[in-house]
XYZ file of C-alpha atoms in Angstrom:
661
model
C 40.107 -22.148 -73.391
C 38.703 -22.413 -69.847
C 37.365 -25.741 -68.622
C 35.738 -26.736 -65.342
C 37.231 -29.034 -62.754
C 35.832 -32.490 -63.454
C 34.282 -34.130 -60.396
C 33.317 -37.775 -59.970
C 31.820 -39.519 -56.952
C 32.765 -42.998 -55.745
C 30.912 -44.905 -53.040
C 32.671 -47.736 -51.228
C 30.909 -50.902 -49.937
C 29.802 -51.291 -46.314
C 32.694 -52.064 -43.981
C 32.698 -54.362 -40.943
C 32.051 -51.543 -38.473
C 28.990 -50.316 -40.372
C 27.671 -53.868 -40.691
C 28.050 -54.426 -36.941
C 26.141 -51.188 -36.314
C 23.376 -52.521 -38.628
C 23.559 -49.384 -40.732
C 21.221 -48.834 -43.656
C 22.084 -47.502 -47.096
C 21.321 -43.814 -47.593
C 22.963 -43.376 -51.018
C 21.592 -44.241 -54.437
C 23.666 -43.827 -57.596
C 22.550 -43.581 -61.219
C 25.579 -44.023 -63.448
C 23.670 -43.313 -66.681
C 22.681 -39.805 -65.600
C 25.615 -39.084 -63.262
C 23.277 -38.527 -60.305
C 23.761 -39.231 -56.594
C 20.647 -39.256 -54.394
C 21.179 -38.896 -50.647
C 18.167 -40.047 -48.653
C 17.089 -39.224 -45.108
C 13.892 -39.727 -43.135
C 12.483 -36.357 -44.127
C 13.781 -35.705 -47.630
C 16.204 -36.623 -50.357
C 18.882 -34.537 -52.029
C 20.155 -34.884 -55.588
C 23.624 -34.072 -56.892
C 24.897 -34.360 -60.460
C 28.554 -35.037 -61.274
C 30.676 -35.871 -64.311
C 30.607 -39.523 -63.283
C 29.310 -41.658 -60.414
C 30.631 -45.054 -59.396
C 28.626 -47.321 -57.053
C 30.255 -49.825 -54.647
C 30.508 -52.573 -57.261
C 32.564 -50.382 -59.636
C 36.302 -51.016 -60.029
C 39.373 -48.788 -60.042
C 40.075 -49.962 -63.595
C 36.679 -48.671 -64.707
C 37.301 -45.269 -63.105
C 40.749 -45.003 -64.648
C 39.735 -46.000 -68.170
C 36.689 -43.718 -68.292
C 37.872 -40.611 -66.432
C 41.614 -40.540 -65.682
C 42.890 -42.036 -68.958
C 42.166 -38.908 -71.093
C 43.814 -36.690 -68.466
C 47.049 -38.716 -68.471
C 47.029 -38.664 -72.278
C 46.938 -34.873 -72.154
C 49.858 -34.818 -69.682
C 51.883 -36.898 -72.151
C 51.082 -34.206 -74.731
C 52.472 -31.451 -72.477
C 49.599 -30.308 -70.232
C 49.601 -30.107 -66.438
C 47.170 -32.419 -64.653
C 45.981 -33.099 -61.116
C 43.923 -35.910 -59.614
C 42.970 -35.642 -55.964
C 40.713 -37.667 -53.689
C 38.563 -36.013 -51.020
C 36.291 -37.442 -48.335
C 35.905 -38.344 -44.681
C 38.407 -40.658 -43.040
C 37.849 -44.280 -44.034
C 35.896 -43.427 -47.195
C 38.385 -45.068 -49.581
C 40.617 -42.184 -50.727
C 43.942 -43.996 -50.338
C 42.406 -47.166 -51.780
C 41.258 -45.203 -54.832
C 44.610 -43.473 -55.344
C 46.987 -46.346 -54.467
C 44.951 -49.521 -54.034
C 46.497 -52.947 -53.522
C 49.500 -53.200 -55.813
C 49.763 -56.976 -55.369
C 46.446 -57.569 -57.153
C 46.034 -56.309 -60.757
C 42.270 -55.915 -60.219
C 42.578 -53.623 -57.175
C 45.458 -51.398 -58.260
C 44.714 -47.730 -57.726
C 45.021 -44.690 -59.945
C 48.712 -44.026 -59.225
C 50.126 -47.465 -60.244
C 47.846 -47.529 -63.300
C 49.256 -44.139 -64.263
C 52.787 -45.599 -64.204
C 51.786 -48.363 -66.616
C 49.915 -45.945 -68.866
C 52.807 -43.471 -69.157
C 55.509 -46.001 -70.040
C 53.165 -47.880 -72.363
C 52.408 -44.628 -74.187
C 56.028 -43.447 -74.389
C 57.205 -46.762 -75.806
C 54.725 -46.534 -78.698
C 55.355 -42.862 -79.581
C 57.980 -41.673 -82.061
C 59.448 -39.182 -79.587
C 61.887 -39.066 -76.684
C 60.720 -38.716 -73.092
C 62.444 -37.958 -69.804
C 60.491 -39.005 -66.694
C 61.177 -37.870 -63.116
C 59.096 -38.288 -59.956
C 58.895 -36.646 -56.537
C 56.903 -37.473 -53.419
C 56.150 -35.013 -50.619
C 53.982 -34.887 -47.541
C 52.224 -31.989 -45.844
C 52.344 -33.144 -42.225
C 50.187 -31.359 -39.685
C 52.349 -31.309 -36.569
C 51.751 -30.233 -33.013
C 51.615 -26.475 -32.670
C 54.593 -24.803 -30.999
C 53.846 -21.432 -29.448
C 56.429 -18.938 -30.610
C 54.240 -15.861 -30.385
C 53.467 -16.254 -26.635
C 50.216 -14.377 -27.176
C 46.908 -15.733 -25.918
C 44.994 -13.939 -28.659
C 46.490 -16.025 -31.471
C 43.744 -17.302 -33.783
C 43.363 -21.073 -34.065
C 42.872 -20.740 -37.820
C 46.498 -19.789 -38.306
C 47.800 -22.991 -36.723
C 47.636 -24.656 -40.130
C 50.401 -22.340 -41.283
C 52.782 -24.315 -39.079
C 52.353 -27.514 -41.105
C 55.583 -28.959 -42.445
C 56.354 -30.014 -46.007
C 58.616 -33.083 -46.001
C 60.383 -35.005 -48.754
C 59.251 -38.644 -48.504
C 62.037 -39.929 -50.771
C 64.998 -38.867 -48.615
C 66.346 -40.762 -45.616
C 65.899 -37.963 -43.119
C 62.621 -36.629 -44.525
C 64.069 -33.175 -45.094
C 61.805 -30.217 -44.339
C 61.111 -28.038 -47.367
C 60.099 -24.430 -47.862
C 57.478 -23.354 -50.381
C 58.903 -20.951 -52.949
C 57.579 -19.066 -55.952
C 59.142 -17.513 -59.039
C 58.067 -16.438 -62.492
C 59.411 -19.486 -64.364
C 58.629 -22.410 -62.032
C 55.545 -21.011 -60.323
C 54.952 -22.392 -56.820
C 57.169 -25.288 -55.772
C 58.811 -26.937 -52.774
C 62.427 -25.779 -52.690
C 64.973 -28.595 -52.377
C 62.504 -31.362 -53.291
C 64.444 -34.350 -54.670
C 63.711 -35.529 -58.223
C 64.285 -39.185 -59.113
C 64.678 -40.443 -62.663
C 62.556 -43.411 -63.750
C 62.759 -45.383 -66.978
C 60.239 -48.150 -66.184
C 57.214 -49.001 -64.052
C 59.231 -50.969 -61.489
C 61.322 -47.952 -60.516
C 58.201 -45.812 -60.044
C 56.552 -48.454 -57.869
C 59.700 -48.830 -55.748
C 59.875 -45.073 -55.129
C 56.171 -44.929 -54.274
C 56.636 -47.741 -51.744
C 59.595 -45.933 -50.149
C 57.472 -42.813 -49.775
C 54.508 -44.748 -48.372
C 56.758 -46.339 -45.744
C 57.892 -42.858 -44.676
C 54.388 -41.398 -44.651
C 52.608 -40.482 -41.422
C 49.704 -42.871 -40.656
C 47.786 -43.830 -37.503
C 44.828 -45.847 -36.262
C 41.338 -44.481 -35.489
C 37.974 -46.155 -34.903
C 37.017 -45.345 -38.503
C 40.216 -46.623 -40.133
C 43.128 -48.643 -38.734
C 45.531 -47.184 -41.342
C 44.268 -43.612 -41.441
C 46.414 -41.112 -43.372
C 47.462 -38.385 -40.938
C 48.914 -36.138 -43.623
C 48.327 -34.962 -47.191
C 50.618 -36.461 -49.839
C 51.431 -35.347 -53.389
C 53.130 -37.773 -55.801
C 54.246 -35.805 -58.872
C 55.340 -37.164 -62.253
C 57.313 -34.795 -64.517
C 57.440 -35.653 -68.229
C 59.625 -33.863 -70.770
C 58.857 -34.584 -74.422
C 61.083 -34.047 -77.456
C 59.088 -34.350 -80.677
C 60.438 -35.432 -84.060
C 60.923 -31.819 -85.140
C 63.089 -31.126 -82.071
C 60.528 -28.997 -80.204
C 60.180 -29.532 -76.457
C 57.152 -29.853 -74.192
C 56.809 -30.431 -70.483
C 53.896 -32.033 -68.636
C 53.328 -32.489 -64.910
C 50.868 -34.776 -63.136
C 50.023 -34.294 -59.439
C 48.460 -37.321 -57.747
C 47.100 -36.118 -54.406
C 45.883 -38.216 -51.485
C 44.285 -35.912 -48.910
C 43.952 -36.791 -45.252
C 40.328 -37.424 -44.316
C 38.038 -35.028 -42.532
C 36.793 -36.515 -39.270
C 34.728 -35.907 -36.158
C 36.248 -36.802 -32.802
C 33.042 -38.437 -31.547
C 33.192 -41.084 -34.300
C 36.937 -41.585 -34.691
C 37.588 -41.756 -30.947
C 40.848 -39.845 -31.313
C 42.560 -38.537 -28.196
C 45.863 -36.888 -27.362
C 48.168 -36.505 -30.342
C 45.645 -38.115 -32.720
C 43.040 -35.526 -31.706
C 45.504 -32.692 -32.306
C 46.284 -34.135 -35.744
C 42.571 -34.359 -36.515
C 42.009 -30.685 -35.685
C 44.866 -29.624 -37.974
C 43.546 -31.888 -40.763
C 40.057 -30.392 -40.507
C 41.441 -26.855 -40.476
C 43.562 -27.446 -43.572
C 40.578 -28.948 -45.411
C 38.505 -25.946 -44.339
C 41.153 -23.709 -45.900
C 40.836 -25.753 -49.104
C 37.056 -25.337 -48.946
C 37.425 -21.575 -48.517
C 39.592 -21.427 -51.645
C 37.005 -23.416 -53.611
C 34.171 -21.174 -52.382
C 36.093 -18.015 -53.290
C 36.848 -19.334 -56.786
C 33.251 -20.376 -57.420
C 31.607 -17.198 -56.109
C 33.264 -15.004 -58.742
C 32.896 -12.019 -56.410
C 35.909 -12.578 -54.176
C 38.667 -10.014 -54.690
C 41.159 -12.231 -52.887
C 41.622 -16.011 -53.134
C 43.054 -17.252 -49.782
C 45.681 -19.623 -51.210
C 48.179 -18.613 -48.512
C 45.976 -19.750 -45.642
C 47.610 -23.192 -45.719
C 50.581 -24.896 -47.325
C 48.266 -27.423 -48.966
C 46.350 -24.728 -50.853
C 49.631 -23.043 -51.803
C 50.908 -26.252 -53.389
C 47.574 -26.847 -55.159
C 47.196 -23.233 -56.308
C 47.838 -24.029 -59.978
C 45.433 -26.987 -59.814
C 42.568 -24.778 -58.604
C 41.943 -21.980 -61.066
C 45.298 -22.185 -62.858
C 47.121 -23.877 -65.736
C 46.004 -27.431 -64.969
C 43.419 -30.026 -65.980
C 41.971 -31.219 -62.668
C 39.878 -34.202 -61.583
C 38.398 -34.481 -58.092
C 37.307 -37.893 -56.784
C 34.752 -37.465 -53.997
C 34.787 -40.627 -51.874
C 31.723 -41.344 -49.726
C 30.282 -44.009 -47.437
C 26.879 -45.644 -48.158
C 25.960 -45.843 -44.452
C 23.264 -43.679 -42.878
C 25.524 -43.539 -39.820
C 27.754 -41.220 -41.886
C 24.919 -39.159 -43.394
C 26.226 -35.775 -42.231
C 29.777 -36.460 -43.446
C 28.514 -37.754 -46.802
C 26.302 -34.691 -47.273
C 29.246 -32.413 -46.469
C 31.468 -34.230 -48.995
C 28.826 -34.026 -51.740
C 28.303 -30.305 -51.156
C 32.067 -29.788 -51.178
C 32.357 -31.641 -54.497
C 29.342 -29.859 -55.963
C 31.061 -26.501 -55.392
C 34.355 -27.716 -56.827
C 32.852 -28.645 -60.217
C 32.219 -24.947 -60.904
C 35.908 -23.986 -60.681
C 37.272 -22.947 -64.075
C 40.895 -23.668 -64.999
C 42.829 -22.477 -68.047
C 45.105 -25.352 -69.103
C 47.609 -24.898 -71.914
C 50.426 -26.937 -73.416
C 53.794 -26.112 -71.844
C 55.905 -25.627 -74.974
C 59.653 -24.934 -75.096
C 60.255 -24.822 -71.317
C 63.447 -22.966 -70.422
C 64.433 -25.402 -67.660
C 64.040 -28.561 -69.777
C 66.678 -31.167 -68.924
C 66.086 -32.844 -72.285
C 67.802 -29.949 -74.053
C 70.921 -30.397 -71.909
C 70.790 -34.177 -72.301
C 70.525 -33.883 -76.077
C 73.587 -31.619 -76.326
C 75.665 -33.850 -74.040
C 74.610 -37.040 -75.829
C 75.605 -35.599 -79.209
C 79.011 -34.560 -77.848
C 79.656 -37.945 -76.200
C 78.435 -39.864 -79.239
C 80.834 -37.935 -81.483
C 83.641 -38.634 -79.036
C 82.856 -42.350 -78.839
C 82.423 -42.819 -82.596
C 85.778 -41.190 -83.315
C 87.519 -43.489 -80.838
C 88.279 -40.604 -78.546
C 90.007 -38.649 -81.297
C 87.600 -35.736 -81.440
C 89.216 -32.691 -82.958
C 89.749 -30.670 -79.830
C 90.879 -33.726 -77.809
C 93.279 -34.752 -80.589
C 94.761 -31.258 -80.680
C 95.218 -31.305 -76.916
C 97.039 -34.660 -77.038
C 99.214 -33.467 -79.939
C 100.213 -30.350 -78.009
C 101.009 -32.461 -74.946
C 103.191 -34.811 -77.006
C 105.080 -31.869 -78.543
C 105.617 -30.467 -75.063
C 107.039 -33.794 -73.834
C 109.316 -34.085 -76.892
C 110.648 -30.561 -76.377
C 111.404 -31.319 -72.734
C 113.128 -34.561 -73.773
C 115.273 -32.832 -76.454
C 116.201 -30.037 -74.047
C 117.294 -32.563 -71.443
C 119.424 -34.474 -74.020
C 121.119 -31.271 -75.175
C 121.848 -30.325 -71.584
C 123.430 -33.728 -70.959
C 125.496 -33.447 -74.125
C 126.789 -30.044 -73.073
C 127.600 -31.356 -69.610
C 129.550 -34.207 -71.139
C 131.520 -31.945 -73.400
C 132.244 -29.473 -70.613
C 132.949 -31.889 -67.834
C 134.070 -34.821 -69.989
C 132.230 -37.209 -67.710
C 132.418 -40.903 -68.121
C 130.429 -42.365 -70.978
C 128.854 -44.954 -68.691
C 127.333 -42.330 -66.387
C 125.960 -40.416 -69.360
C 124.443 -43.595 -70.766
C 122.670 -44.336 -67.455
C 121.150 -40.862 -67.280
C 120.151 -41.078 -70.921
C 118.362 -44.409 -70.369
C 116.650 -43.041 -67.263
C 115.433 -39.967 -69.121
C 114.223 -42.085 -72.018
C 112.298 -44.324 -69.622
C 110.588 -41.280 -68.048
C 109.604 -39.971 -71.476
C 108.136 -43.315 -72.555
C 106.232 -43.641 -69.255
C 104.767 -40.148 -69.664
C 103.667 -41.034 -73.199
C 102.052 -44.258 -71.968
C 100.240 -42.395 -69.161
C 98.927 -39.899 -71.686
C 97.644 -42.691 -73.923
C 96.073 -44.493 -70.937
C 94.332 -41.281 -69.862
C 92.936 -40.888 -73.369
C 91.574 -44.457 -73.296
C 90.043 -43.957 -69.835
C 88.364 -40.731 -71.009
C 86.974 -42.599 -73.994
C 85.691 -45.412 -71.771
C 84.079 -42.978 -69.336
C 82.482 -41.097 -72.227
C 80.900 -44.321 -73.508
C 79.731 -45.205 -69.996
C 78.195 -41.752 -69.496
C 76.562 -42.014 -72.939
C 74.953 -45.334 -71.963
C 73.610 -43.815 -68.723
C 72.085 -40.825 -70.515
C 70.536 -42.975 -73.245
C 69.022 -45.265 -70.591
C 67.357 -42.279 -68.927
C 65.590 -41.339 -72.159
C 62.544 -43.453 -72.964
C 60.298 -43.532 -75.989
C 59.893 -45.412 -79.242
C 60.975 -48.830 -77.887
C 57.807 -50.470 -79.235
C 56.908 -48.075 -82.008
C 56.408 -51.029 -84.385
C 54.258 -52.982 -81.915
C 50.907 -53.043 -83.713
C 49.132 -54.836 -80.850
C 50.150 -52.146 -78.359
C 48.943 -49.361 -80.650
C 45.624 -51.149 -81.169
C 45.260 -51.525 -77.398
C 45.790 -47.789 -76.857
C 43.383 -46.876 -79.660
C 40.793 -49.228 -78.164
C 41.085 -47.544 -74.745
C 40.733 -44.113 -76.366
C 37.576 -45.245 -78.185
C 36.160 -46.682 -74.952
C 36.721 -43.358 -73.186
C 35.034 -41.587 -76.109
C 32.047 -43.954 -75.989
C 31.701 -43.322 -72.261
C 31.534 -39.597 -72.949
C 28.787 -40.271 -75.520
C 26.751 -42.189 -72.941
C 27.126 -39.423 -70.367
C 26.219 -36.633 -72.793
C 22.648 -36.365 -71.532
C 22.889 -32.949 -69.878
C 24.669 -29.699 -70.606
C 27.462 -30.137 -68.063
C 28.313 -33.640 -69.251
C 28.060 -32.538 -72.878
C 30.726 -29.908 -72.240
C 32.895 -32.583 -70.582
C 32.395 -34.786 -73.631
C 33.456 -32.001 -75.958
C 36.655 -31.305 -74.027
C 37.603 -35.003 -74.147
C 36.822 -35.265 -77.847
C 39.080 -32.252 -78.353
C 41.870 -34.148 -76.617
C 41.349 -37.309 -78.644
C 40.930 -35.564 -81.997
C 44.071 -33.522 -81.463
C 46.005 -36.684 -82.251
C 44.368 -36.630 -85.712
C 45.076 -32.923 -86.287
C 41.409 -31.845 -86.189
C 41.850 -29.073 -83.628
C 40.657 -26.347 -85.992
C 37.492 -28.220 -86.948
C 36.826 -29.058 -83.301
C 37.125 -25.426 -82.190
C 34.559 -24.339 -84.776
C 32.137 -27.116 -83.789
C 32.584 -26.411 -80.097
C 31.908 -22.691 -80.518
C 28.727 -23.429 -82.492
C 27.490 -25.925 -79.921
C 28.312 -23.473 -77.122
C 26.082 -20.902 -78.836
C 23.264 -23.455 -79.103
C 23.678 -24.411 -75.445
C 23.499 -20.756 -74.387
C 20.308 -20.292 -76.419
C 18.854 -23.476 -74.958
C 19.596 -22.359 -71.402
C 18.110 -18.904 -72.056
C 14.910 -20.280 -73.594
C 14.531 -22.934 -70.887
C 14.967 -20.346 -68.165
C 12.358 -18.089 -69.769
C 9.885 -20.960 -70.077
C 10.470 -22.146 -66.518
C 9.825 -18.659 -65.153
C 6.442 -18.226 -66.838
C 5.218 -21.772 -67.470
C 3.411 -22.109 -64.129
C 2.045 -18.574 -63.949
C -1.794 -19.012 -63.844
C -2.285 -15.468 -65.097
C -0.782 -16.412 -68.469
C -3.275 -19.210 -69.115
C -6.804 -19.011 -70.464
C -9.364 -20.915 -68.367
C -12.863 -21.965 -69.304
C -14.183 -21.465 -65.785
C -13.352 -20.020 -62.399
C -13.183 -23.530 -60.958
C -10.494 -24.541 -63.459
C -8.468 -21.446 -62.575
C -8.884 -22.177 -58.849
C -7.615 -25.715 -59.352
C -4.593 -24.423 -61.285
C -3.792 -21.873 -58.577
C -4.204 -24.545 -55.876
C -1.862 -26.923 -57.734
C 0.686 -24.161 -58.085
C 0.351 -23.357 -54.368
C 0.961 -26.998 -53.418
C 3.959 -27.156 -55.709
C 5.457 -23.987 -54.271
C 4.724 -25.164 -50.732
C 6.558 -28.406 -51.475
C 9.529 -26.370 -52.699
C 9.425 -24.271 -49.537
C 9.450 -27.407 -47.373
C 12.386 -28.752 -49.344
C 14.267 -25.486 -48.901
C 13.425 -25.409 -45.189
C 14.809 -28.932 -44.843
C 17.926 -27.802 -46.705
C 18.295 -24.863 -44.308
C 17.919 -27.216 -41.325
C 20.610 -29.486 -42.755
C 22.951 -26.562 -43.309
C 22.330 -25.253 -39.802
C 22.972 -28.696 -38.325
C 26.153 -29.054 -40.366
C 27.235 -25.568 -39.350
C 26.526 -26.377 -35.688
C 28.628 -29.543 -35.871
C 31.481 -27.625 -37.469
C 31.110 -24.850 -34.902
C 31.310 -27.343 -32.035
C 34.421 -28.896 -33.583
C 36.075 -25.512 -34.061
C 35.215 -24.374 -30.528
C 36.654 -27.585 -29.141
C 39.769 -27.012 -31.231
C 40.089 -23.458 -29.938
C 39.635 -24.610 -26.328
C 42.308 -27.287 -26.686
C 44.744 -24.893 -28.309
C 44.096 -22.192 -25.711
C 44.852 -24.740 -23.006
C 48.095 -25.600 -24.798
C 49.050 -21.916 -25.088
C 48.281 -21.305 -21.406
C 50.403 -24.292 -20.443
C 53.340 -22.998 -22.475
C 52.833 -19.492 -21.087
C 52.873 -20.742 -17.485
C 55.976 -22.833 -18.121
C 57.639 -19.814 -19.699
C 56.750 -17.612 -16.718
C 58.426 -20.109 -14.396
C 61.513 -20.436 -16.583
C 61.885 -16.690 -16.990
C 62.493 -16.202 -13.250
C 65.534 -18.496 -13.329
C 66.844 -17.646 -16.812
C 70.088 -15.758 -17.344
C 69.799 -11.996 -17.112
C 72.834 -11.292 -19.285
C 71.040 -12.099 -22.588
C 68.704 -10.120 -24.805
C 65.947 -12.661 -23.979
C 65.751 -11.373 -20.413
C 63.256 -8.826 -21.802
C 60.594 -10.857 -23.650
C 58.441 -7.831 -24.433
C 61.293 -6.362 -26.467
C 61.746 -9.705 -28.267
C 58.042 -9.721 -29.187
C 58.308 -6.221 -30.614
C 61.392 -7.225 -32.638
C 59.780 -10.366 -34.082
C 58.386 -10.278 -37.633
C 56.120 -12.694 -39.497
C 57.510 -14.338 -42.670
C 54.593 -15.058 -44.992
C 56.496 -17.393 -47.329
C 58.071 -19.512 -44.592
C 54.984 -19.422 -42.382
C 56.913 -18.681 -39.186
C 58.133 -15.871 -36.959
C 61.614 -14.459 -37.449
C 62.942 -13.746 -33.960
C 66.297 -12.303 -32.835
C 69.248 -14.583 -32.156
C 70.361 -15.042 -28.564
C 73.008 -12.475 -27.652
C 75.026 -12.600 -24.438
C 75.512 -9.156 -22.967
C 78.902 -8.220 -21.560
C 78.955 -6.285 -18.305
C 81.961 -3.989 -17.853
C 83.010 -3.575 -14.228
C 85.150 -0.655 -13.020
C 88.833 -1.403 -12.619
C 90.205 -1.903 -9.142
C 92.965 0.597 -8.317
C 96.357 -1.046 -7.791
C 97.693 1.756 -5.553
C 97.767 1.464 -1.761
C 95.932 4.215 -0.010
C 97.509 6.224 2.853
C 95.906 6.950 6.176
């Protein structure tokens, strides 16, 4: 069943910079109705989301009301994604990661760790948890095409995907296949069996992440990061499920005039804005319903998030905004961005019986090792092998004794010499037997050690009898359900409520009843929308009313005219805002193009100088031929160019004969 991307909006408090500028608040939030009102001198704009959180709200409140049901579904075998979007300095990283040293300010990611291991310990099932952490870094463009007509939009294809949990930050390639979908090839997976391990790995990745200072934020993220948690579940009946949770912290969109970025920081900012524009184009194409092609391949970020946008994933978007009127344009852009995203429809499903499940392999190996350990190392096939080896040693020993006996009879050697060789041979036989026994004991010890390691990697059921923990989880589920009840004031929120109730009731095996109820309510909603639309179209038409006098009709027509004129003014203001936003974006893009053209010209001039002094005995002496031989690799996002080949010049042989005159 399709469900829309759930979008919430969070507004941070005023920061020191905005206070020094004496900024005024331009944002009002109404949590009961899920509305955000953006005010300006001329007008105000209203947006409705699945949840709104004013500056005084906490990360715990956001997690319990919105993210908690999503993580519960991941534990059941769904795919999930949570990503934060907004301008630089709007609180995205704070929302996703927070301050881990303070329990009150912990972000979504550390709360997810606690939730997952709390849930697995109270379930009567076995779980295997792995994590990965990657970064999409937007590096300086390197001109490999040598063409001045290269479009600036394609620079984002040269972003690099790096593994944040390896020492060298290995560069990864994005791959795709039928079983695994789209993934980063070579990305390291790290096993975790408690919260501490997850937090340690997240800290390692954060230390390796690319950050920098701007006027808007001293610790601005200069890259997109994706922390992924993989959960494999083995139920009591032996069936397997596999869930995946992507926790995405996007780099912030920014304008150079406000951030004050120059040099490398400015180049990073242009790449960040371009990649976010590519993400916006994907969202627009998905929402329009008319696009024949969804441009996922326009950036590596959209490729990695392809399943989260229109695919097999439950997705939550957290739109982070500033309350300051100094950031009005950026806040309006973020709200419009989020408003489009809430219309994306995904088709999540439980991932049952995955072919690449490690739990299946672990289960088979654990059973084999447990049988070996319980039998003291005397498993049937091992016992047979040892018995055969002993027989082989005994046969060799008997053959050697017979050979010695024959030598004695034939040569009539001294008895003392024969006795020495006999004792030596006996000692070798006993030593070989002892070595065989020692090897068996070592194998048994290693099997037990390996068994302990595998059993430690599996989590689940440690606190299945902990009544207090179960009551705590049930209480949080009821709180999330009550929040959905409070928000069920409009059609969109009602549908959100129904999807969450479906998740919570699935634990009580009421899926069939829920589906019937949901289909009936969907029919009622459709009828309500149809009737409301029909009434709204004709309700204000003065020709459909009966008036007692011409004056009454004139007043009705005048009121309708004023109402329509007010709507026209509102739409004109909206058009002006869009044109201003478009103009700002256009100026940014033109500046980006100018900077990149300057960079290309610089590289071209350097290349022209180098070409005059380069070696002529290589295939790169003719650059035009190299350009014609180059081919673009869509998956790798780079040009495949010929290797350097040194050309051999054959000179004519010099005659060794001496000429005559």
